[in-house]
Every structure is written in structure tokens, then in C-alpha cells.
mmCIF file of C-alpha atoms and ligand atoms in Angstrom:
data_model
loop_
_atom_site.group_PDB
_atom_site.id
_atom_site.type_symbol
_atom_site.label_atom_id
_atom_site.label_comp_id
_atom_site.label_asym_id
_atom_site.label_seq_id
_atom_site.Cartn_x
_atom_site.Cartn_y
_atom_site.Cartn_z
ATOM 1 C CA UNK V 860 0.000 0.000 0.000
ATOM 2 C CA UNK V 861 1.299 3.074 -1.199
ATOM 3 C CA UNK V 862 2.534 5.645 1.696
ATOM 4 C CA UNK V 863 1.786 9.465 1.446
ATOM 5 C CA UNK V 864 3.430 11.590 4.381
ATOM 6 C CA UNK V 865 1.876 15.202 4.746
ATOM 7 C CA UNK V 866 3.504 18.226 6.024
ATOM 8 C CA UNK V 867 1.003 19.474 8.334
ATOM 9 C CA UNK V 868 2.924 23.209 8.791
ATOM 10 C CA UNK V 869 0.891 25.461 7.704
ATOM 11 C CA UNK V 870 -2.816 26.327 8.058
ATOM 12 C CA UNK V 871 -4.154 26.485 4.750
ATOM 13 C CA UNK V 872 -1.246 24.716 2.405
ATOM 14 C CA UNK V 873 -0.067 21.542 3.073
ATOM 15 C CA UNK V 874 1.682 19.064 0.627
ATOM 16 C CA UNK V 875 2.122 15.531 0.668
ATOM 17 C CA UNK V 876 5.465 13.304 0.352
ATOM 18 C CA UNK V 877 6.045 9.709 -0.968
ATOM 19 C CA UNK V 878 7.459 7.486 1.476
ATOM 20 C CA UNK V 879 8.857 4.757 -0.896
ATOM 21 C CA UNK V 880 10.650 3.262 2.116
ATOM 22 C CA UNK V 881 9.945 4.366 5.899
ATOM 23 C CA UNK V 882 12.602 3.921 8.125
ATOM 24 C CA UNK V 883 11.782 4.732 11.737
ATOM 25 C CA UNK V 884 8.369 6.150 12.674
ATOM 26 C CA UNK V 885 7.698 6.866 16.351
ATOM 27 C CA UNK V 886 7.424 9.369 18.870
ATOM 28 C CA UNK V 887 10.867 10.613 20.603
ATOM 29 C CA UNK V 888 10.503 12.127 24.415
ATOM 30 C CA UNK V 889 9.598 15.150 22.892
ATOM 31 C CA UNK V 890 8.027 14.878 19.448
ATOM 32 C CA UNK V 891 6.720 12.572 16.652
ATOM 33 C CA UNK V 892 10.041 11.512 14.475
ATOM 34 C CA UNK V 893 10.036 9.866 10.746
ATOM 35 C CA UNK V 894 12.868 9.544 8.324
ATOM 36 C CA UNK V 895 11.879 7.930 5.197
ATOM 37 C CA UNK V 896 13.256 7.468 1.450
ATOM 38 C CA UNK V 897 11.625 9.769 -1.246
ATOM 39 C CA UNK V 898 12.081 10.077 -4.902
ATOM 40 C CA UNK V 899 12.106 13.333 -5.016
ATOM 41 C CA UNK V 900 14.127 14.816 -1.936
ATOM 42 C CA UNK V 901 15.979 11.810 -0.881
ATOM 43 C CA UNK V 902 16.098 10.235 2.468
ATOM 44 C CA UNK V 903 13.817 12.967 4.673
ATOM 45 C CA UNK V 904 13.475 13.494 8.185
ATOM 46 C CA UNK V 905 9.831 15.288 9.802
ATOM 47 C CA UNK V 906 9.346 16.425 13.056
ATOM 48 C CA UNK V 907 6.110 16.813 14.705
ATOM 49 C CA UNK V 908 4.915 16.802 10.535
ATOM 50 C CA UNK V 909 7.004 19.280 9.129
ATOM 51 C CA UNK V 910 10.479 18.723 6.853
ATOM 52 C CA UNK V 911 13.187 19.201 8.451
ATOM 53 C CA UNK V 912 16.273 18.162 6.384
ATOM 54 C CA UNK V 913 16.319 16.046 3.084
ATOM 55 C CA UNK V 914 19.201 14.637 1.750
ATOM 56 C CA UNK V 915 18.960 16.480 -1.829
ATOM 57 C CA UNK V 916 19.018 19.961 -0.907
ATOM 58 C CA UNK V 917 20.008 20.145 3.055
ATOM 59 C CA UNK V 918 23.340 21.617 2.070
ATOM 60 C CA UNK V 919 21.712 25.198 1.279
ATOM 61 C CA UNK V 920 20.250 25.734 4.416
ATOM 62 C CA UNK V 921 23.292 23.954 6.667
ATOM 63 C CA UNK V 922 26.053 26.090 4.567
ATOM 64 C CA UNK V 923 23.846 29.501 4.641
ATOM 65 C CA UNK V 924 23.011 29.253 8.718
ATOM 66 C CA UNK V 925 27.039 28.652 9.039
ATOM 67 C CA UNK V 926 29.271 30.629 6.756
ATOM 68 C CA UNK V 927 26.848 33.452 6.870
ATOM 69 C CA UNK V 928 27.834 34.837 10.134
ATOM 70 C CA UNK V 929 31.161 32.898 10.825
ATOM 71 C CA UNK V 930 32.395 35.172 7.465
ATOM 72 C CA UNK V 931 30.571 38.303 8.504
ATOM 73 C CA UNK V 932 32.363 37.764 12.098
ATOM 74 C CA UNK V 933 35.673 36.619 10.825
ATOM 75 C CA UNK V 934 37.450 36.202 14.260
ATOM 76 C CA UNK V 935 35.240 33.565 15.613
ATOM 77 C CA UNK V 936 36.393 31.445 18.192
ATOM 78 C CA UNK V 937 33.880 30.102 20.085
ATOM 79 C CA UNK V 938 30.337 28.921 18.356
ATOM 80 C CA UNK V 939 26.865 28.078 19.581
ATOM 81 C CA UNK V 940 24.345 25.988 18.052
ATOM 82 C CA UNK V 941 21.048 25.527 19.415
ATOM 83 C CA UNK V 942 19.074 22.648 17.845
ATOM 84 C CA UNK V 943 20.863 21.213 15.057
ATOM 85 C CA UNK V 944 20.999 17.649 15.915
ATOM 86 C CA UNK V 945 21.133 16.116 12.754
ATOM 87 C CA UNK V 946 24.927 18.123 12.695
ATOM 88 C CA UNK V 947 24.816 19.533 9.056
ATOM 89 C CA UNK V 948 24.984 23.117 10.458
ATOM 90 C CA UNK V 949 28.076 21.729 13.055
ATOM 91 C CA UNK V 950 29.731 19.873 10.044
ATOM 92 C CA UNK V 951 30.189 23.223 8.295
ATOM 93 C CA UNK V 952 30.964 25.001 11.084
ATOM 94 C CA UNK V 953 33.927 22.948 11.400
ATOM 95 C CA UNK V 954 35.062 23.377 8.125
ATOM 96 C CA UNK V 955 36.244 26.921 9.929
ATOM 97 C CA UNK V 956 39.777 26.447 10.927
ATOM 98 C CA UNK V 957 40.327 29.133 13.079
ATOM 99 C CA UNK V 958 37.007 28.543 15.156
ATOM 100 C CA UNK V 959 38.430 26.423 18.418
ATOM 101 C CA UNK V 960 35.073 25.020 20.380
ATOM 102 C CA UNK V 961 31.625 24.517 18.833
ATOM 103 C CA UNK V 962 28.824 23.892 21.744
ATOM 104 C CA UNK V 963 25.539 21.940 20.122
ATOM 105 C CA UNK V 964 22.567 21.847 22.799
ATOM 106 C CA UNK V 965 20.068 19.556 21.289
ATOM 107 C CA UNK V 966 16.798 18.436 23.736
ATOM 108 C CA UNK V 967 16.234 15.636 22.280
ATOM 109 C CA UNK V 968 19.087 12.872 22.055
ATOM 110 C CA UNK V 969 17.218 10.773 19.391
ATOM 111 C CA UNK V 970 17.377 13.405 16.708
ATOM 112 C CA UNK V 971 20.848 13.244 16.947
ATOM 113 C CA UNK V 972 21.339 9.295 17.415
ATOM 114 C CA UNK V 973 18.982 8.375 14.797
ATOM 115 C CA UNK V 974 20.485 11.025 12.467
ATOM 116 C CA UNK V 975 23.961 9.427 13.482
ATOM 117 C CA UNK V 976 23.115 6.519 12.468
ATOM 118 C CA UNK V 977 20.551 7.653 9.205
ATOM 119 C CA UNK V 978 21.771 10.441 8.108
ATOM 120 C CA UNK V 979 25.777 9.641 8.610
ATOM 121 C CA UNK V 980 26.717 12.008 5.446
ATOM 122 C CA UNK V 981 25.318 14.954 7.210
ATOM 123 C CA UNK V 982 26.970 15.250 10.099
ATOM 124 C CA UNK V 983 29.794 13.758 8.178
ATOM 125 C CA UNK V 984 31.702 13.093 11.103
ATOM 126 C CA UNK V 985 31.597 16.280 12.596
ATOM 127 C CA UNK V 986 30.132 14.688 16.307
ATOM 128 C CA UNK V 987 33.675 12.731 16.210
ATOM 129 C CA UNK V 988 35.555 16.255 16.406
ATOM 130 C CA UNK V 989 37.471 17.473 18.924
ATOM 131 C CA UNK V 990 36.105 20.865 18.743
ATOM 132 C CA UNK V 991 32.642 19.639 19.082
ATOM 133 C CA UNK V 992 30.772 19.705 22.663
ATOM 134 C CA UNK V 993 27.647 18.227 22.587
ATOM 135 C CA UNK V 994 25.014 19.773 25.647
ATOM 136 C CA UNK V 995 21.142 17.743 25.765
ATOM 137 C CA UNK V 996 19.457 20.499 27.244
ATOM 138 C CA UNK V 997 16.355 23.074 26.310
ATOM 139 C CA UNK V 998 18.250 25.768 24.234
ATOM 140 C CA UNK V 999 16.403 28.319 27.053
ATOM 141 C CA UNK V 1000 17.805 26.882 30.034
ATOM 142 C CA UNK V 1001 21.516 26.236 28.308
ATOM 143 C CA UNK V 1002 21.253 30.374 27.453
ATOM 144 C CA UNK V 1003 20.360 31.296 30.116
ATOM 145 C CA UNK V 1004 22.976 29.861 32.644
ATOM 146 C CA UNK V 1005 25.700 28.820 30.623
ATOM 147 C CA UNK V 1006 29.003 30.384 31.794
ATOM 148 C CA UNK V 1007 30.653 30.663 28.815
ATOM 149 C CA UNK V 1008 30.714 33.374 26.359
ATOM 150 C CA UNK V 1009 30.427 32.950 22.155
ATOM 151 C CA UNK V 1010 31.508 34.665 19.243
ATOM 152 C CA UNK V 1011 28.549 33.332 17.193
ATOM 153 C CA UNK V 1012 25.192 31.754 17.950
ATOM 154 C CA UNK V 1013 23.459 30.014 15.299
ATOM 155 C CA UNK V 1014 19.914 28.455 15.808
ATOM 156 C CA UNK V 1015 19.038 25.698 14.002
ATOM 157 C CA UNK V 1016 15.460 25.076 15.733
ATOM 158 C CA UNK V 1017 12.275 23.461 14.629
ATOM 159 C CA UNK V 1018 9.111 25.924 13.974
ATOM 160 C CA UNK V 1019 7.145 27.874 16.924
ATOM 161 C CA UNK V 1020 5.638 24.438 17.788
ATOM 162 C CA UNK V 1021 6.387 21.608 20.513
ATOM 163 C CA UNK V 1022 9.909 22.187 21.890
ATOM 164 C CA UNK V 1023 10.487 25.089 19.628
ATOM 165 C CA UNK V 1024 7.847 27.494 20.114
ATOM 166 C CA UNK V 1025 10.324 28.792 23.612
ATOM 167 C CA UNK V 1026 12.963 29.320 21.038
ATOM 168 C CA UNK V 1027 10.854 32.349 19.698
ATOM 169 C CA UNK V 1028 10.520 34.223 22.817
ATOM 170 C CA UNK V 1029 11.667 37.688 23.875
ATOM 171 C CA UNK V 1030 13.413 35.415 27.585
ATOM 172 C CA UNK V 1031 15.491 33.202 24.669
ATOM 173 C CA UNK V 1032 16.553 36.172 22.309
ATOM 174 C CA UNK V 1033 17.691 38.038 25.559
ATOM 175 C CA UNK V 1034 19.199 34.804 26.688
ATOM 176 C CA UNK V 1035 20.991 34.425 23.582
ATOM 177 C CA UNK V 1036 22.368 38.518 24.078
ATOM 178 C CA UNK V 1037 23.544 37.847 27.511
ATOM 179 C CA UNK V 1038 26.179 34.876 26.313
ATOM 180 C CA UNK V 1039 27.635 36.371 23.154
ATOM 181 C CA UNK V 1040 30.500 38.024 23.423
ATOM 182 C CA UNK V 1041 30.298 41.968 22.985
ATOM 183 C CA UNK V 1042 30.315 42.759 18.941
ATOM 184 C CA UNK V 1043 28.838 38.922 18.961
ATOM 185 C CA UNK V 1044 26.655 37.589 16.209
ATOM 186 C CA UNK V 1045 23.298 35.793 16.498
ATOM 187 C CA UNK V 1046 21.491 34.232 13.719
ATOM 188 C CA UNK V 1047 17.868 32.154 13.825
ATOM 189 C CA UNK V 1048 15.759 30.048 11.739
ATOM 190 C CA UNK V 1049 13.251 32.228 11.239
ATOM 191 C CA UNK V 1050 10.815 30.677 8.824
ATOM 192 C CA UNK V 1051 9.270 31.434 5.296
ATOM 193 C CA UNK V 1052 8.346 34.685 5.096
ATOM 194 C CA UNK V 1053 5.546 34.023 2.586
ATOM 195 C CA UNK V 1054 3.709 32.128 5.154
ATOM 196 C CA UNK V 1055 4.840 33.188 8.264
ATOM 197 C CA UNK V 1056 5.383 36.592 8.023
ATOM 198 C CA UNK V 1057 3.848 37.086 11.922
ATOM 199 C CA UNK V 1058 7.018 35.076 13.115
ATOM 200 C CA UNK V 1059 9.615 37.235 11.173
ATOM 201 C CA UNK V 1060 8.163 40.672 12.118
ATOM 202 C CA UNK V 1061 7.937 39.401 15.983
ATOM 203 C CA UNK V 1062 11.738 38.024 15.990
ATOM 204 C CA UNK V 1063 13.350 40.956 14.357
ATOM 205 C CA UNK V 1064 11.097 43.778 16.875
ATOM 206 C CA UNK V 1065 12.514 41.910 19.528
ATOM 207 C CA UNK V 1066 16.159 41.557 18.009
ATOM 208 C CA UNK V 1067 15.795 45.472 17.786
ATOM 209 C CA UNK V 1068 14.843 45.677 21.263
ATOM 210 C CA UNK V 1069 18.079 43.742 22.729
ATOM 211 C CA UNK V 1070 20.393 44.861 19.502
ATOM 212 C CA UNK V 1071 22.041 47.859 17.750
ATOM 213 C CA UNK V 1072 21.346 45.694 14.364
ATOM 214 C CA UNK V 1073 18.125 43.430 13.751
ATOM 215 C CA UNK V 1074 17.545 42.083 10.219
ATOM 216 C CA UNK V 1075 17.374 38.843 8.207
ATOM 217 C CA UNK V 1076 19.087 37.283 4.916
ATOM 218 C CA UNK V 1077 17.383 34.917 2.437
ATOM 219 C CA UNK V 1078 17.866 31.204 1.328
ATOM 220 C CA UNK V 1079 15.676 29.228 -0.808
ATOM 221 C CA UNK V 1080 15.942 25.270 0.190
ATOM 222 C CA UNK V 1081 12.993 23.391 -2.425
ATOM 223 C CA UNK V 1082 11.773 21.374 0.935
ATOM 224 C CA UNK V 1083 10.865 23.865 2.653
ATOM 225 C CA UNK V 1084 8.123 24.079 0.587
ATOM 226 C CA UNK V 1085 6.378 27.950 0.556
ATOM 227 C CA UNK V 1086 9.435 29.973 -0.527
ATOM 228 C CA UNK V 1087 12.259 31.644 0.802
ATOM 229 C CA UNK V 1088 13.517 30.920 4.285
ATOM 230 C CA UNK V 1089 14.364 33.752 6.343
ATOM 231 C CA UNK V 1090 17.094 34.034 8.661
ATOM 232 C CA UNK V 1091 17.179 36.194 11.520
ATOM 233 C CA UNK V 1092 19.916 38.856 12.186
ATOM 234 C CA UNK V 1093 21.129 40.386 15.298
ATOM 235 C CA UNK V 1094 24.361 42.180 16.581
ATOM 236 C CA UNK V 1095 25.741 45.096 18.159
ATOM 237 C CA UNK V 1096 28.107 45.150 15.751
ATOM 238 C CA UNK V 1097 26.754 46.928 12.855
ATOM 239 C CA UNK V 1098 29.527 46.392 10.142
ATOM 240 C CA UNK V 1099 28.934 42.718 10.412
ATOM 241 C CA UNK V 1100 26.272 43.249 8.042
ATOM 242 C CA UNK V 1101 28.004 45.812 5.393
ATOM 243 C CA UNK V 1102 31.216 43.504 4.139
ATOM 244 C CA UNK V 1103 31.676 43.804 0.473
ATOM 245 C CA UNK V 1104 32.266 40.701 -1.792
ATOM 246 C CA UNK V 1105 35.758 41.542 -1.648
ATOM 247 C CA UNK V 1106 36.471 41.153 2.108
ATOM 248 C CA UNK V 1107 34.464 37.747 2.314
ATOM 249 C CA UNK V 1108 36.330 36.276 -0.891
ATOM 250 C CA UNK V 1109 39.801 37.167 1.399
ATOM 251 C CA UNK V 1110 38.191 35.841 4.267
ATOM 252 C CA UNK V 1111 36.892 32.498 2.226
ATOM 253 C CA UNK V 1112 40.383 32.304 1.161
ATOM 254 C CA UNK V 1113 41.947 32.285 4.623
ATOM 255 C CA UNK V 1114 39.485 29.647 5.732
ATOM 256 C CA UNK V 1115 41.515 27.517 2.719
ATOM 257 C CA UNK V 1116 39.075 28.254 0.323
ATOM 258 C CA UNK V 1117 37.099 24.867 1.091
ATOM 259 C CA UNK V 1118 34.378 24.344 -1.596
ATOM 260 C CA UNK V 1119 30.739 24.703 -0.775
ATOM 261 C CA UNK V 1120 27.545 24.026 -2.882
ATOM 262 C CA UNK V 1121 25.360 26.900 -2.154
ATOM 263 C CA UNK V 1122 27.156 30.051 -0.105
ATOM 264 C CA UNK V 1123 29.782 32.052 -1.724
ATOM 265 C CA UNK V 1124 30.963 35.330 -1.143
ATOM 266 C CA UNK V 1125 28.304 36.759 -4.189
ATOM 267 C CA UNK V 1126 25.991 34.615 -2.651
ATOM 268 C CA UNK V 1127 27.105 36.117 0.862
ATOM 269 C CA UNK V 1128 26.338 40.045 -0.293
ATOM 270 C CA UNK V 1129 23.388 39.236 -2.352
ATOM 271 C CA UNK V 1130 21.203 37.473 0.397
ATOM 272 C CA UNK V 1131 20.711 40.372 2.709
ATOM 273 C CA UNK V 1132 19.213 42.555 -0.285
ATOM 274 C CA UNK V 1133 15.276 41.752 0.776
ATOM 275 C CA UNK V 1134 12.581 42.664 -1.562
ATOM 276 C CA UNK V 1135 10.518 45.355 -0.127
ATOM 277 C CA UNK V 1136 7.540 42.516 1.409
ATOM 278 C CA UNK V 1137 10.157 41.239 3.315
ATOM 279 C CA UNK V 1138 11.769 44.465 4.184
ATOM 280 C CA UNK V 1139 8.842 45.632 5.439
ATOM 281 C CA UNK V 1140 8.675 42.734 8.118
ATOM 282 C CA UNK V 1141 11.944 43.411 9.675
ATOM 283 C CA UNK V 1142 11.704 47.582 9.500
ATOM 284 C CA UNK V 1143 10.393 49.118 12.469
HETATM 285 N N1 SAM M 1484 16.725 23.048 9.709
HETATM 286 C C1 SAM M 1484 15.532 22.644 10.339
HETATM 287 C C2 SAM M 1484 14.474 23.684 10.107
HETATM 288 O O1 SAM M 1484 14.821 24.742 9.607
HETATM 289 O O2 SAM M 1484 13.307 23.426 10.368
HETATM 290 C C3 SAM M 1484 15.801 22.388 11.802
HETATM 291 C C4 SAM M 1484 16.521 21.162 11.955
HETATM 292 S S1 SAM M 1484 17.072 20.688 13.542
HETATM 293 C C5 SAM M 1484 16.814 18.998 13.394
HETATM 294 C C6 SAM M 1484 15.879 21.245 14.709
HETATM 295 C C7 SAM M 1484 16.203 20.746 16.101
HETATM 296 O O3 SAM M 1484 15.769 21.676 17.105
HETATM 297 C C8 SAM M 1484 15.490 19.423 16.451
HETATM 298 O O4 SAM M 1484 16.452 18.401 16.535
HETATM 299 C C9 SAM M 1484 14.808 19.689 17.790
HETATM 300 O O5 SAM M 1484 14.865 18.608 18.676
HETATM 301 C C10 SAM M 1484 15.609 20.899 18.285
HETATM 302 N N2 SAM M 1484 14.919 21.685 19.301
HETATM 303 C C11 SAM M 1484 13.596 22.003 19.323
HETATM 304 N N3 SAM M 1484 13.313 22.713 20.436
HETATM 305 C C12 SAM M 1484 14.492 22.840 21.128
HETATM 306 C C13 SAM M 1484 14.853 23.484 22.358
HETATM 307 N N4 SAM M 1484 13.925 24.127 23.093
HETATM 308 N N5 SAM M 1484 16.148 23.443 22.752
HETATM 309 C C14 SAM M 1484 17.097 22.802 21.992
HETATM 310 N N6 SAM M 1484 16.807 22.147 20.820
HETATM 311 C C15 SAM M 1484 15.521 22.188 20.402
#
């Protein structure tokens, strides 16, 4: 009997996926999990029914929520990601030389075990690393007592819903402010703003409460179906934001020049330049 899995996101758009083989299917200690094999997208992970990384086109999202800031910072040391546990966004963090510790706090240990063991040429290693630290904790708490301090904070979290939805909060954002380092960087999955506009507008009025800088970048990955994904933007720092193609190429070649898929110092400039229904969202 043929399978059909449906992406249950938003409110009036869904769309429907072909499970030709399903793989696990069960619920986690926090949310539903499936990873099956599709035609179309490869081998695809939901949580809680909605996409969150295929195998075709996961290295557009992975590469933009890394080399985005960790270029635009260019003296990072110390990284945080919150969510992230199938490790696509660690792997190409790593790929940074100069970056010495990368913290991952994941809640839920099964994303990243099953991934581990599904998913092996996403995280591509990058668990094995000796730069990687690995915290199972709610992204809130881990914010908001951790003692150390970070250069960057990327977060890699599921939508407003189940574990996630605290991840959207004024308390996190504010959180996330009081471990970077001054001048630090934070960037968030921050949805599509086609179809969740609300989500956007409410993140970046909050970044601009807590930030000198609050604005987003744009990345279109196919299975996220509904558009462009935005990404979040907020720093103190407001020349993070205005390097030319020229100073990220040096920068890219510094890093070795490692070769990516999707991000690339054109790539880099062009993505913050929002069309004006976007704009509007993240303007005060
Ligand atoms: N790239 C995907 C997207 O854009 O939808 C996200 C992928 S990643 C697998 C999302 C991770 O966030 C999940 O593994 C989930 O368990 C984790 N997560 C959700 N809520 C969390 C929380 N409060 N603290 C830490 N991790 C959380």
C-alpha cells in the first residue's frame, strides 16, 4: 500500500510526500520523528509533521546558517548551536579552521542518534571532532545559565511548535544577548516569510529591542516548501552586516578556500538585499 506523508505546517497549504521506504516512525521524548526514502528529496526526516532536512538539498540551508555569520564575524572562536541535531549546520561550522570550540545543545538525544546513524553524510563526522561539545538540554535553560561566552550563535530550531515554540521568545533572544560576546553575532531560523510573516516581524522587533542591528538574509531550500527561508539577524556590531564581496572572498580564502555548494561570497552580499515585502517585516 502506497505511503503518502503530509507536512502538516501550515494552516491552509499543506503538501504531501512519498514514502517509498519508511525507516523509523515513532514518537521521541519530545516529538513525533520519521525519516523515510523519497524520490524526489531523498532520504527525509519530519518532526512533529514538518520537513526538516532532506538529503537532496540540506546543504543550502546547513552552509547559509554557518558561513553566513562565521564570514561576517571573521574572528570567531567560540560557536553556539542551538538545535541542530542532525549536525549539518556543526559539520560546516567545522570546516572553519580558526574557530576552536563549537557547543551543540540539542533536547532531544534521538534526533541526533537516529540522524547518526541515518543520516551519517550529514553530520559527516563532525560529532567525532574534537572541537565539538555536545550539551542535551532546552536551548532556554543552556542560554540562560551557561558560563561561557560565544563569538557566534546560530539556531538551528524546529518551527514555533512543541519544543520550539520557547525558542521564539523575547526570555530566549535576551538569553541568547547575555552569552555572546560583545560585537557577537546571532542568527535564527526564522521561517518562510511568505507564510509566516507574523514570526519574522515578531523576531526581528525583539532583536531590535536587545540589539544595535536586527535584520534577516534569504535562502531558498525546495523542501521547505512555501518559498524563501528567512534568517534572523542580530548584533551590536553593525559592520557585520556591510562587508563587500571583496572582504568575504579574502576571508573564504583564509578559511583555505574549502568548496561549498550553495554560499559564496556573491551569494554572501546578495542574500541580505530583501525585496521590499520582506523588508517591510523586519523595518520598524
Ligand atoms: N533546519 C531545520 C528547520 O529549519 O526546520 C531544523 C533542523 S534541527 C533537526 C531542529 C532541532 O531543534 C530538532 O532536533 C529539535 O529537537 C531541536 N529543538 C527544538 N526545540 C528545542 C529546544 N527548546 N532546545 C534545543 N533544541 C531544540
Amino acid at each position: 500500500m502506497e505511503r503518502w506523508v503530509e507536512e502538516t505546517l501550515h494552516h491552509g497549504f499543506r503538501v504531501k510526500l512519498k514514502a517509498d521506504r519508511v525507516l523509523f516512525d515513532s514518537e521521541t521524548e519530545h516529538q513525533r520523528l520519521i525519516i523515510f526514502e523519497n524520490a524526489d528529496f531523498g532520504r527525509v526526516m519530519m518532526l512533529d509533521g514538518v520537513v526538516q532536512v532532506a538529503t537532496r538539498d540540506e546543504f543550502i540551508y546547513h552552509e547559509m546558517m554557518a558561513h553566513m555569520p562565521l564570514f561576517a564575524h571573521g574572528r570567531a572562536k567560540k560557536a553556539l548551536i542551538i538545535g541542530g541535531g542532525d549536525g549539518g549546520v556543526l559539520r560546516e561550522a567545522l570546516r572553519h579552521p580558526k574557530l576552536e570550540q563549537v557547543t551543540l545543545c540539542e533536547i532531544d538525544r534521538a534526533v541526533i542518534d537516529l540522524c547518526r546513524n541515518h543520516f551519517p553524510e550529514i553530520s559527516a563526522g563532525a560529532y567525532d571532532d574534537p572541537r565539538a561539545r555536545i550539551v542535551i538540554a532546552d536551548g532556554t535553560k543552556f542560554v540562560a545559565e551557561t558560563k561561557d561566552r560565544f563569538d557566534v550563535i546560530m539556531v538551528d530550531s524546529t518551527d514555533p511548535i512543541g519544543p520550539g515554540a520557547v525558542l521564539f521568545t523575547r526570555a530566549f533572544y535576551a538569553g541568547c544577548k547575555r552569552c555572546l560576546k560583545p560585537g557577537g553575532l546571532l542568527v535564527t531560523q526564522n521561517g518562510l516569510p511568505s507564510l509566516q510573516a507574523d514570526e519574522l516581524k515578531q523576531s526581528v522587533g525583539y532583536f531590535r529591542e536587545l540589539f544595535a542591528d536586527a535584520s534577516a538574509f534569504l535562502a531558498t531550500t525546495p523542501s521547505y516548501f512555501g518559498g524563501p527561508m528567512s534568517y534572523g539577524w542580530a548584533t551590536d556590531n553593525m559592520k557585520l552586516r556591510e562587508h563587500g564581496r571583496r572582504k568575504i572572498e579574502r576571508r573564504h580564502r583564509k578559511a583555505g578556500s574549502f568548496p561549498t555548494r550553495y554560499w559564496s561570497p556573491e551569494v554572501h552580499v546578495a542574500a541580505f538585499a530583501l525585496p521590499p515585502y520582506v523588508q517591510d517585516l523586519v523595518e520598524a
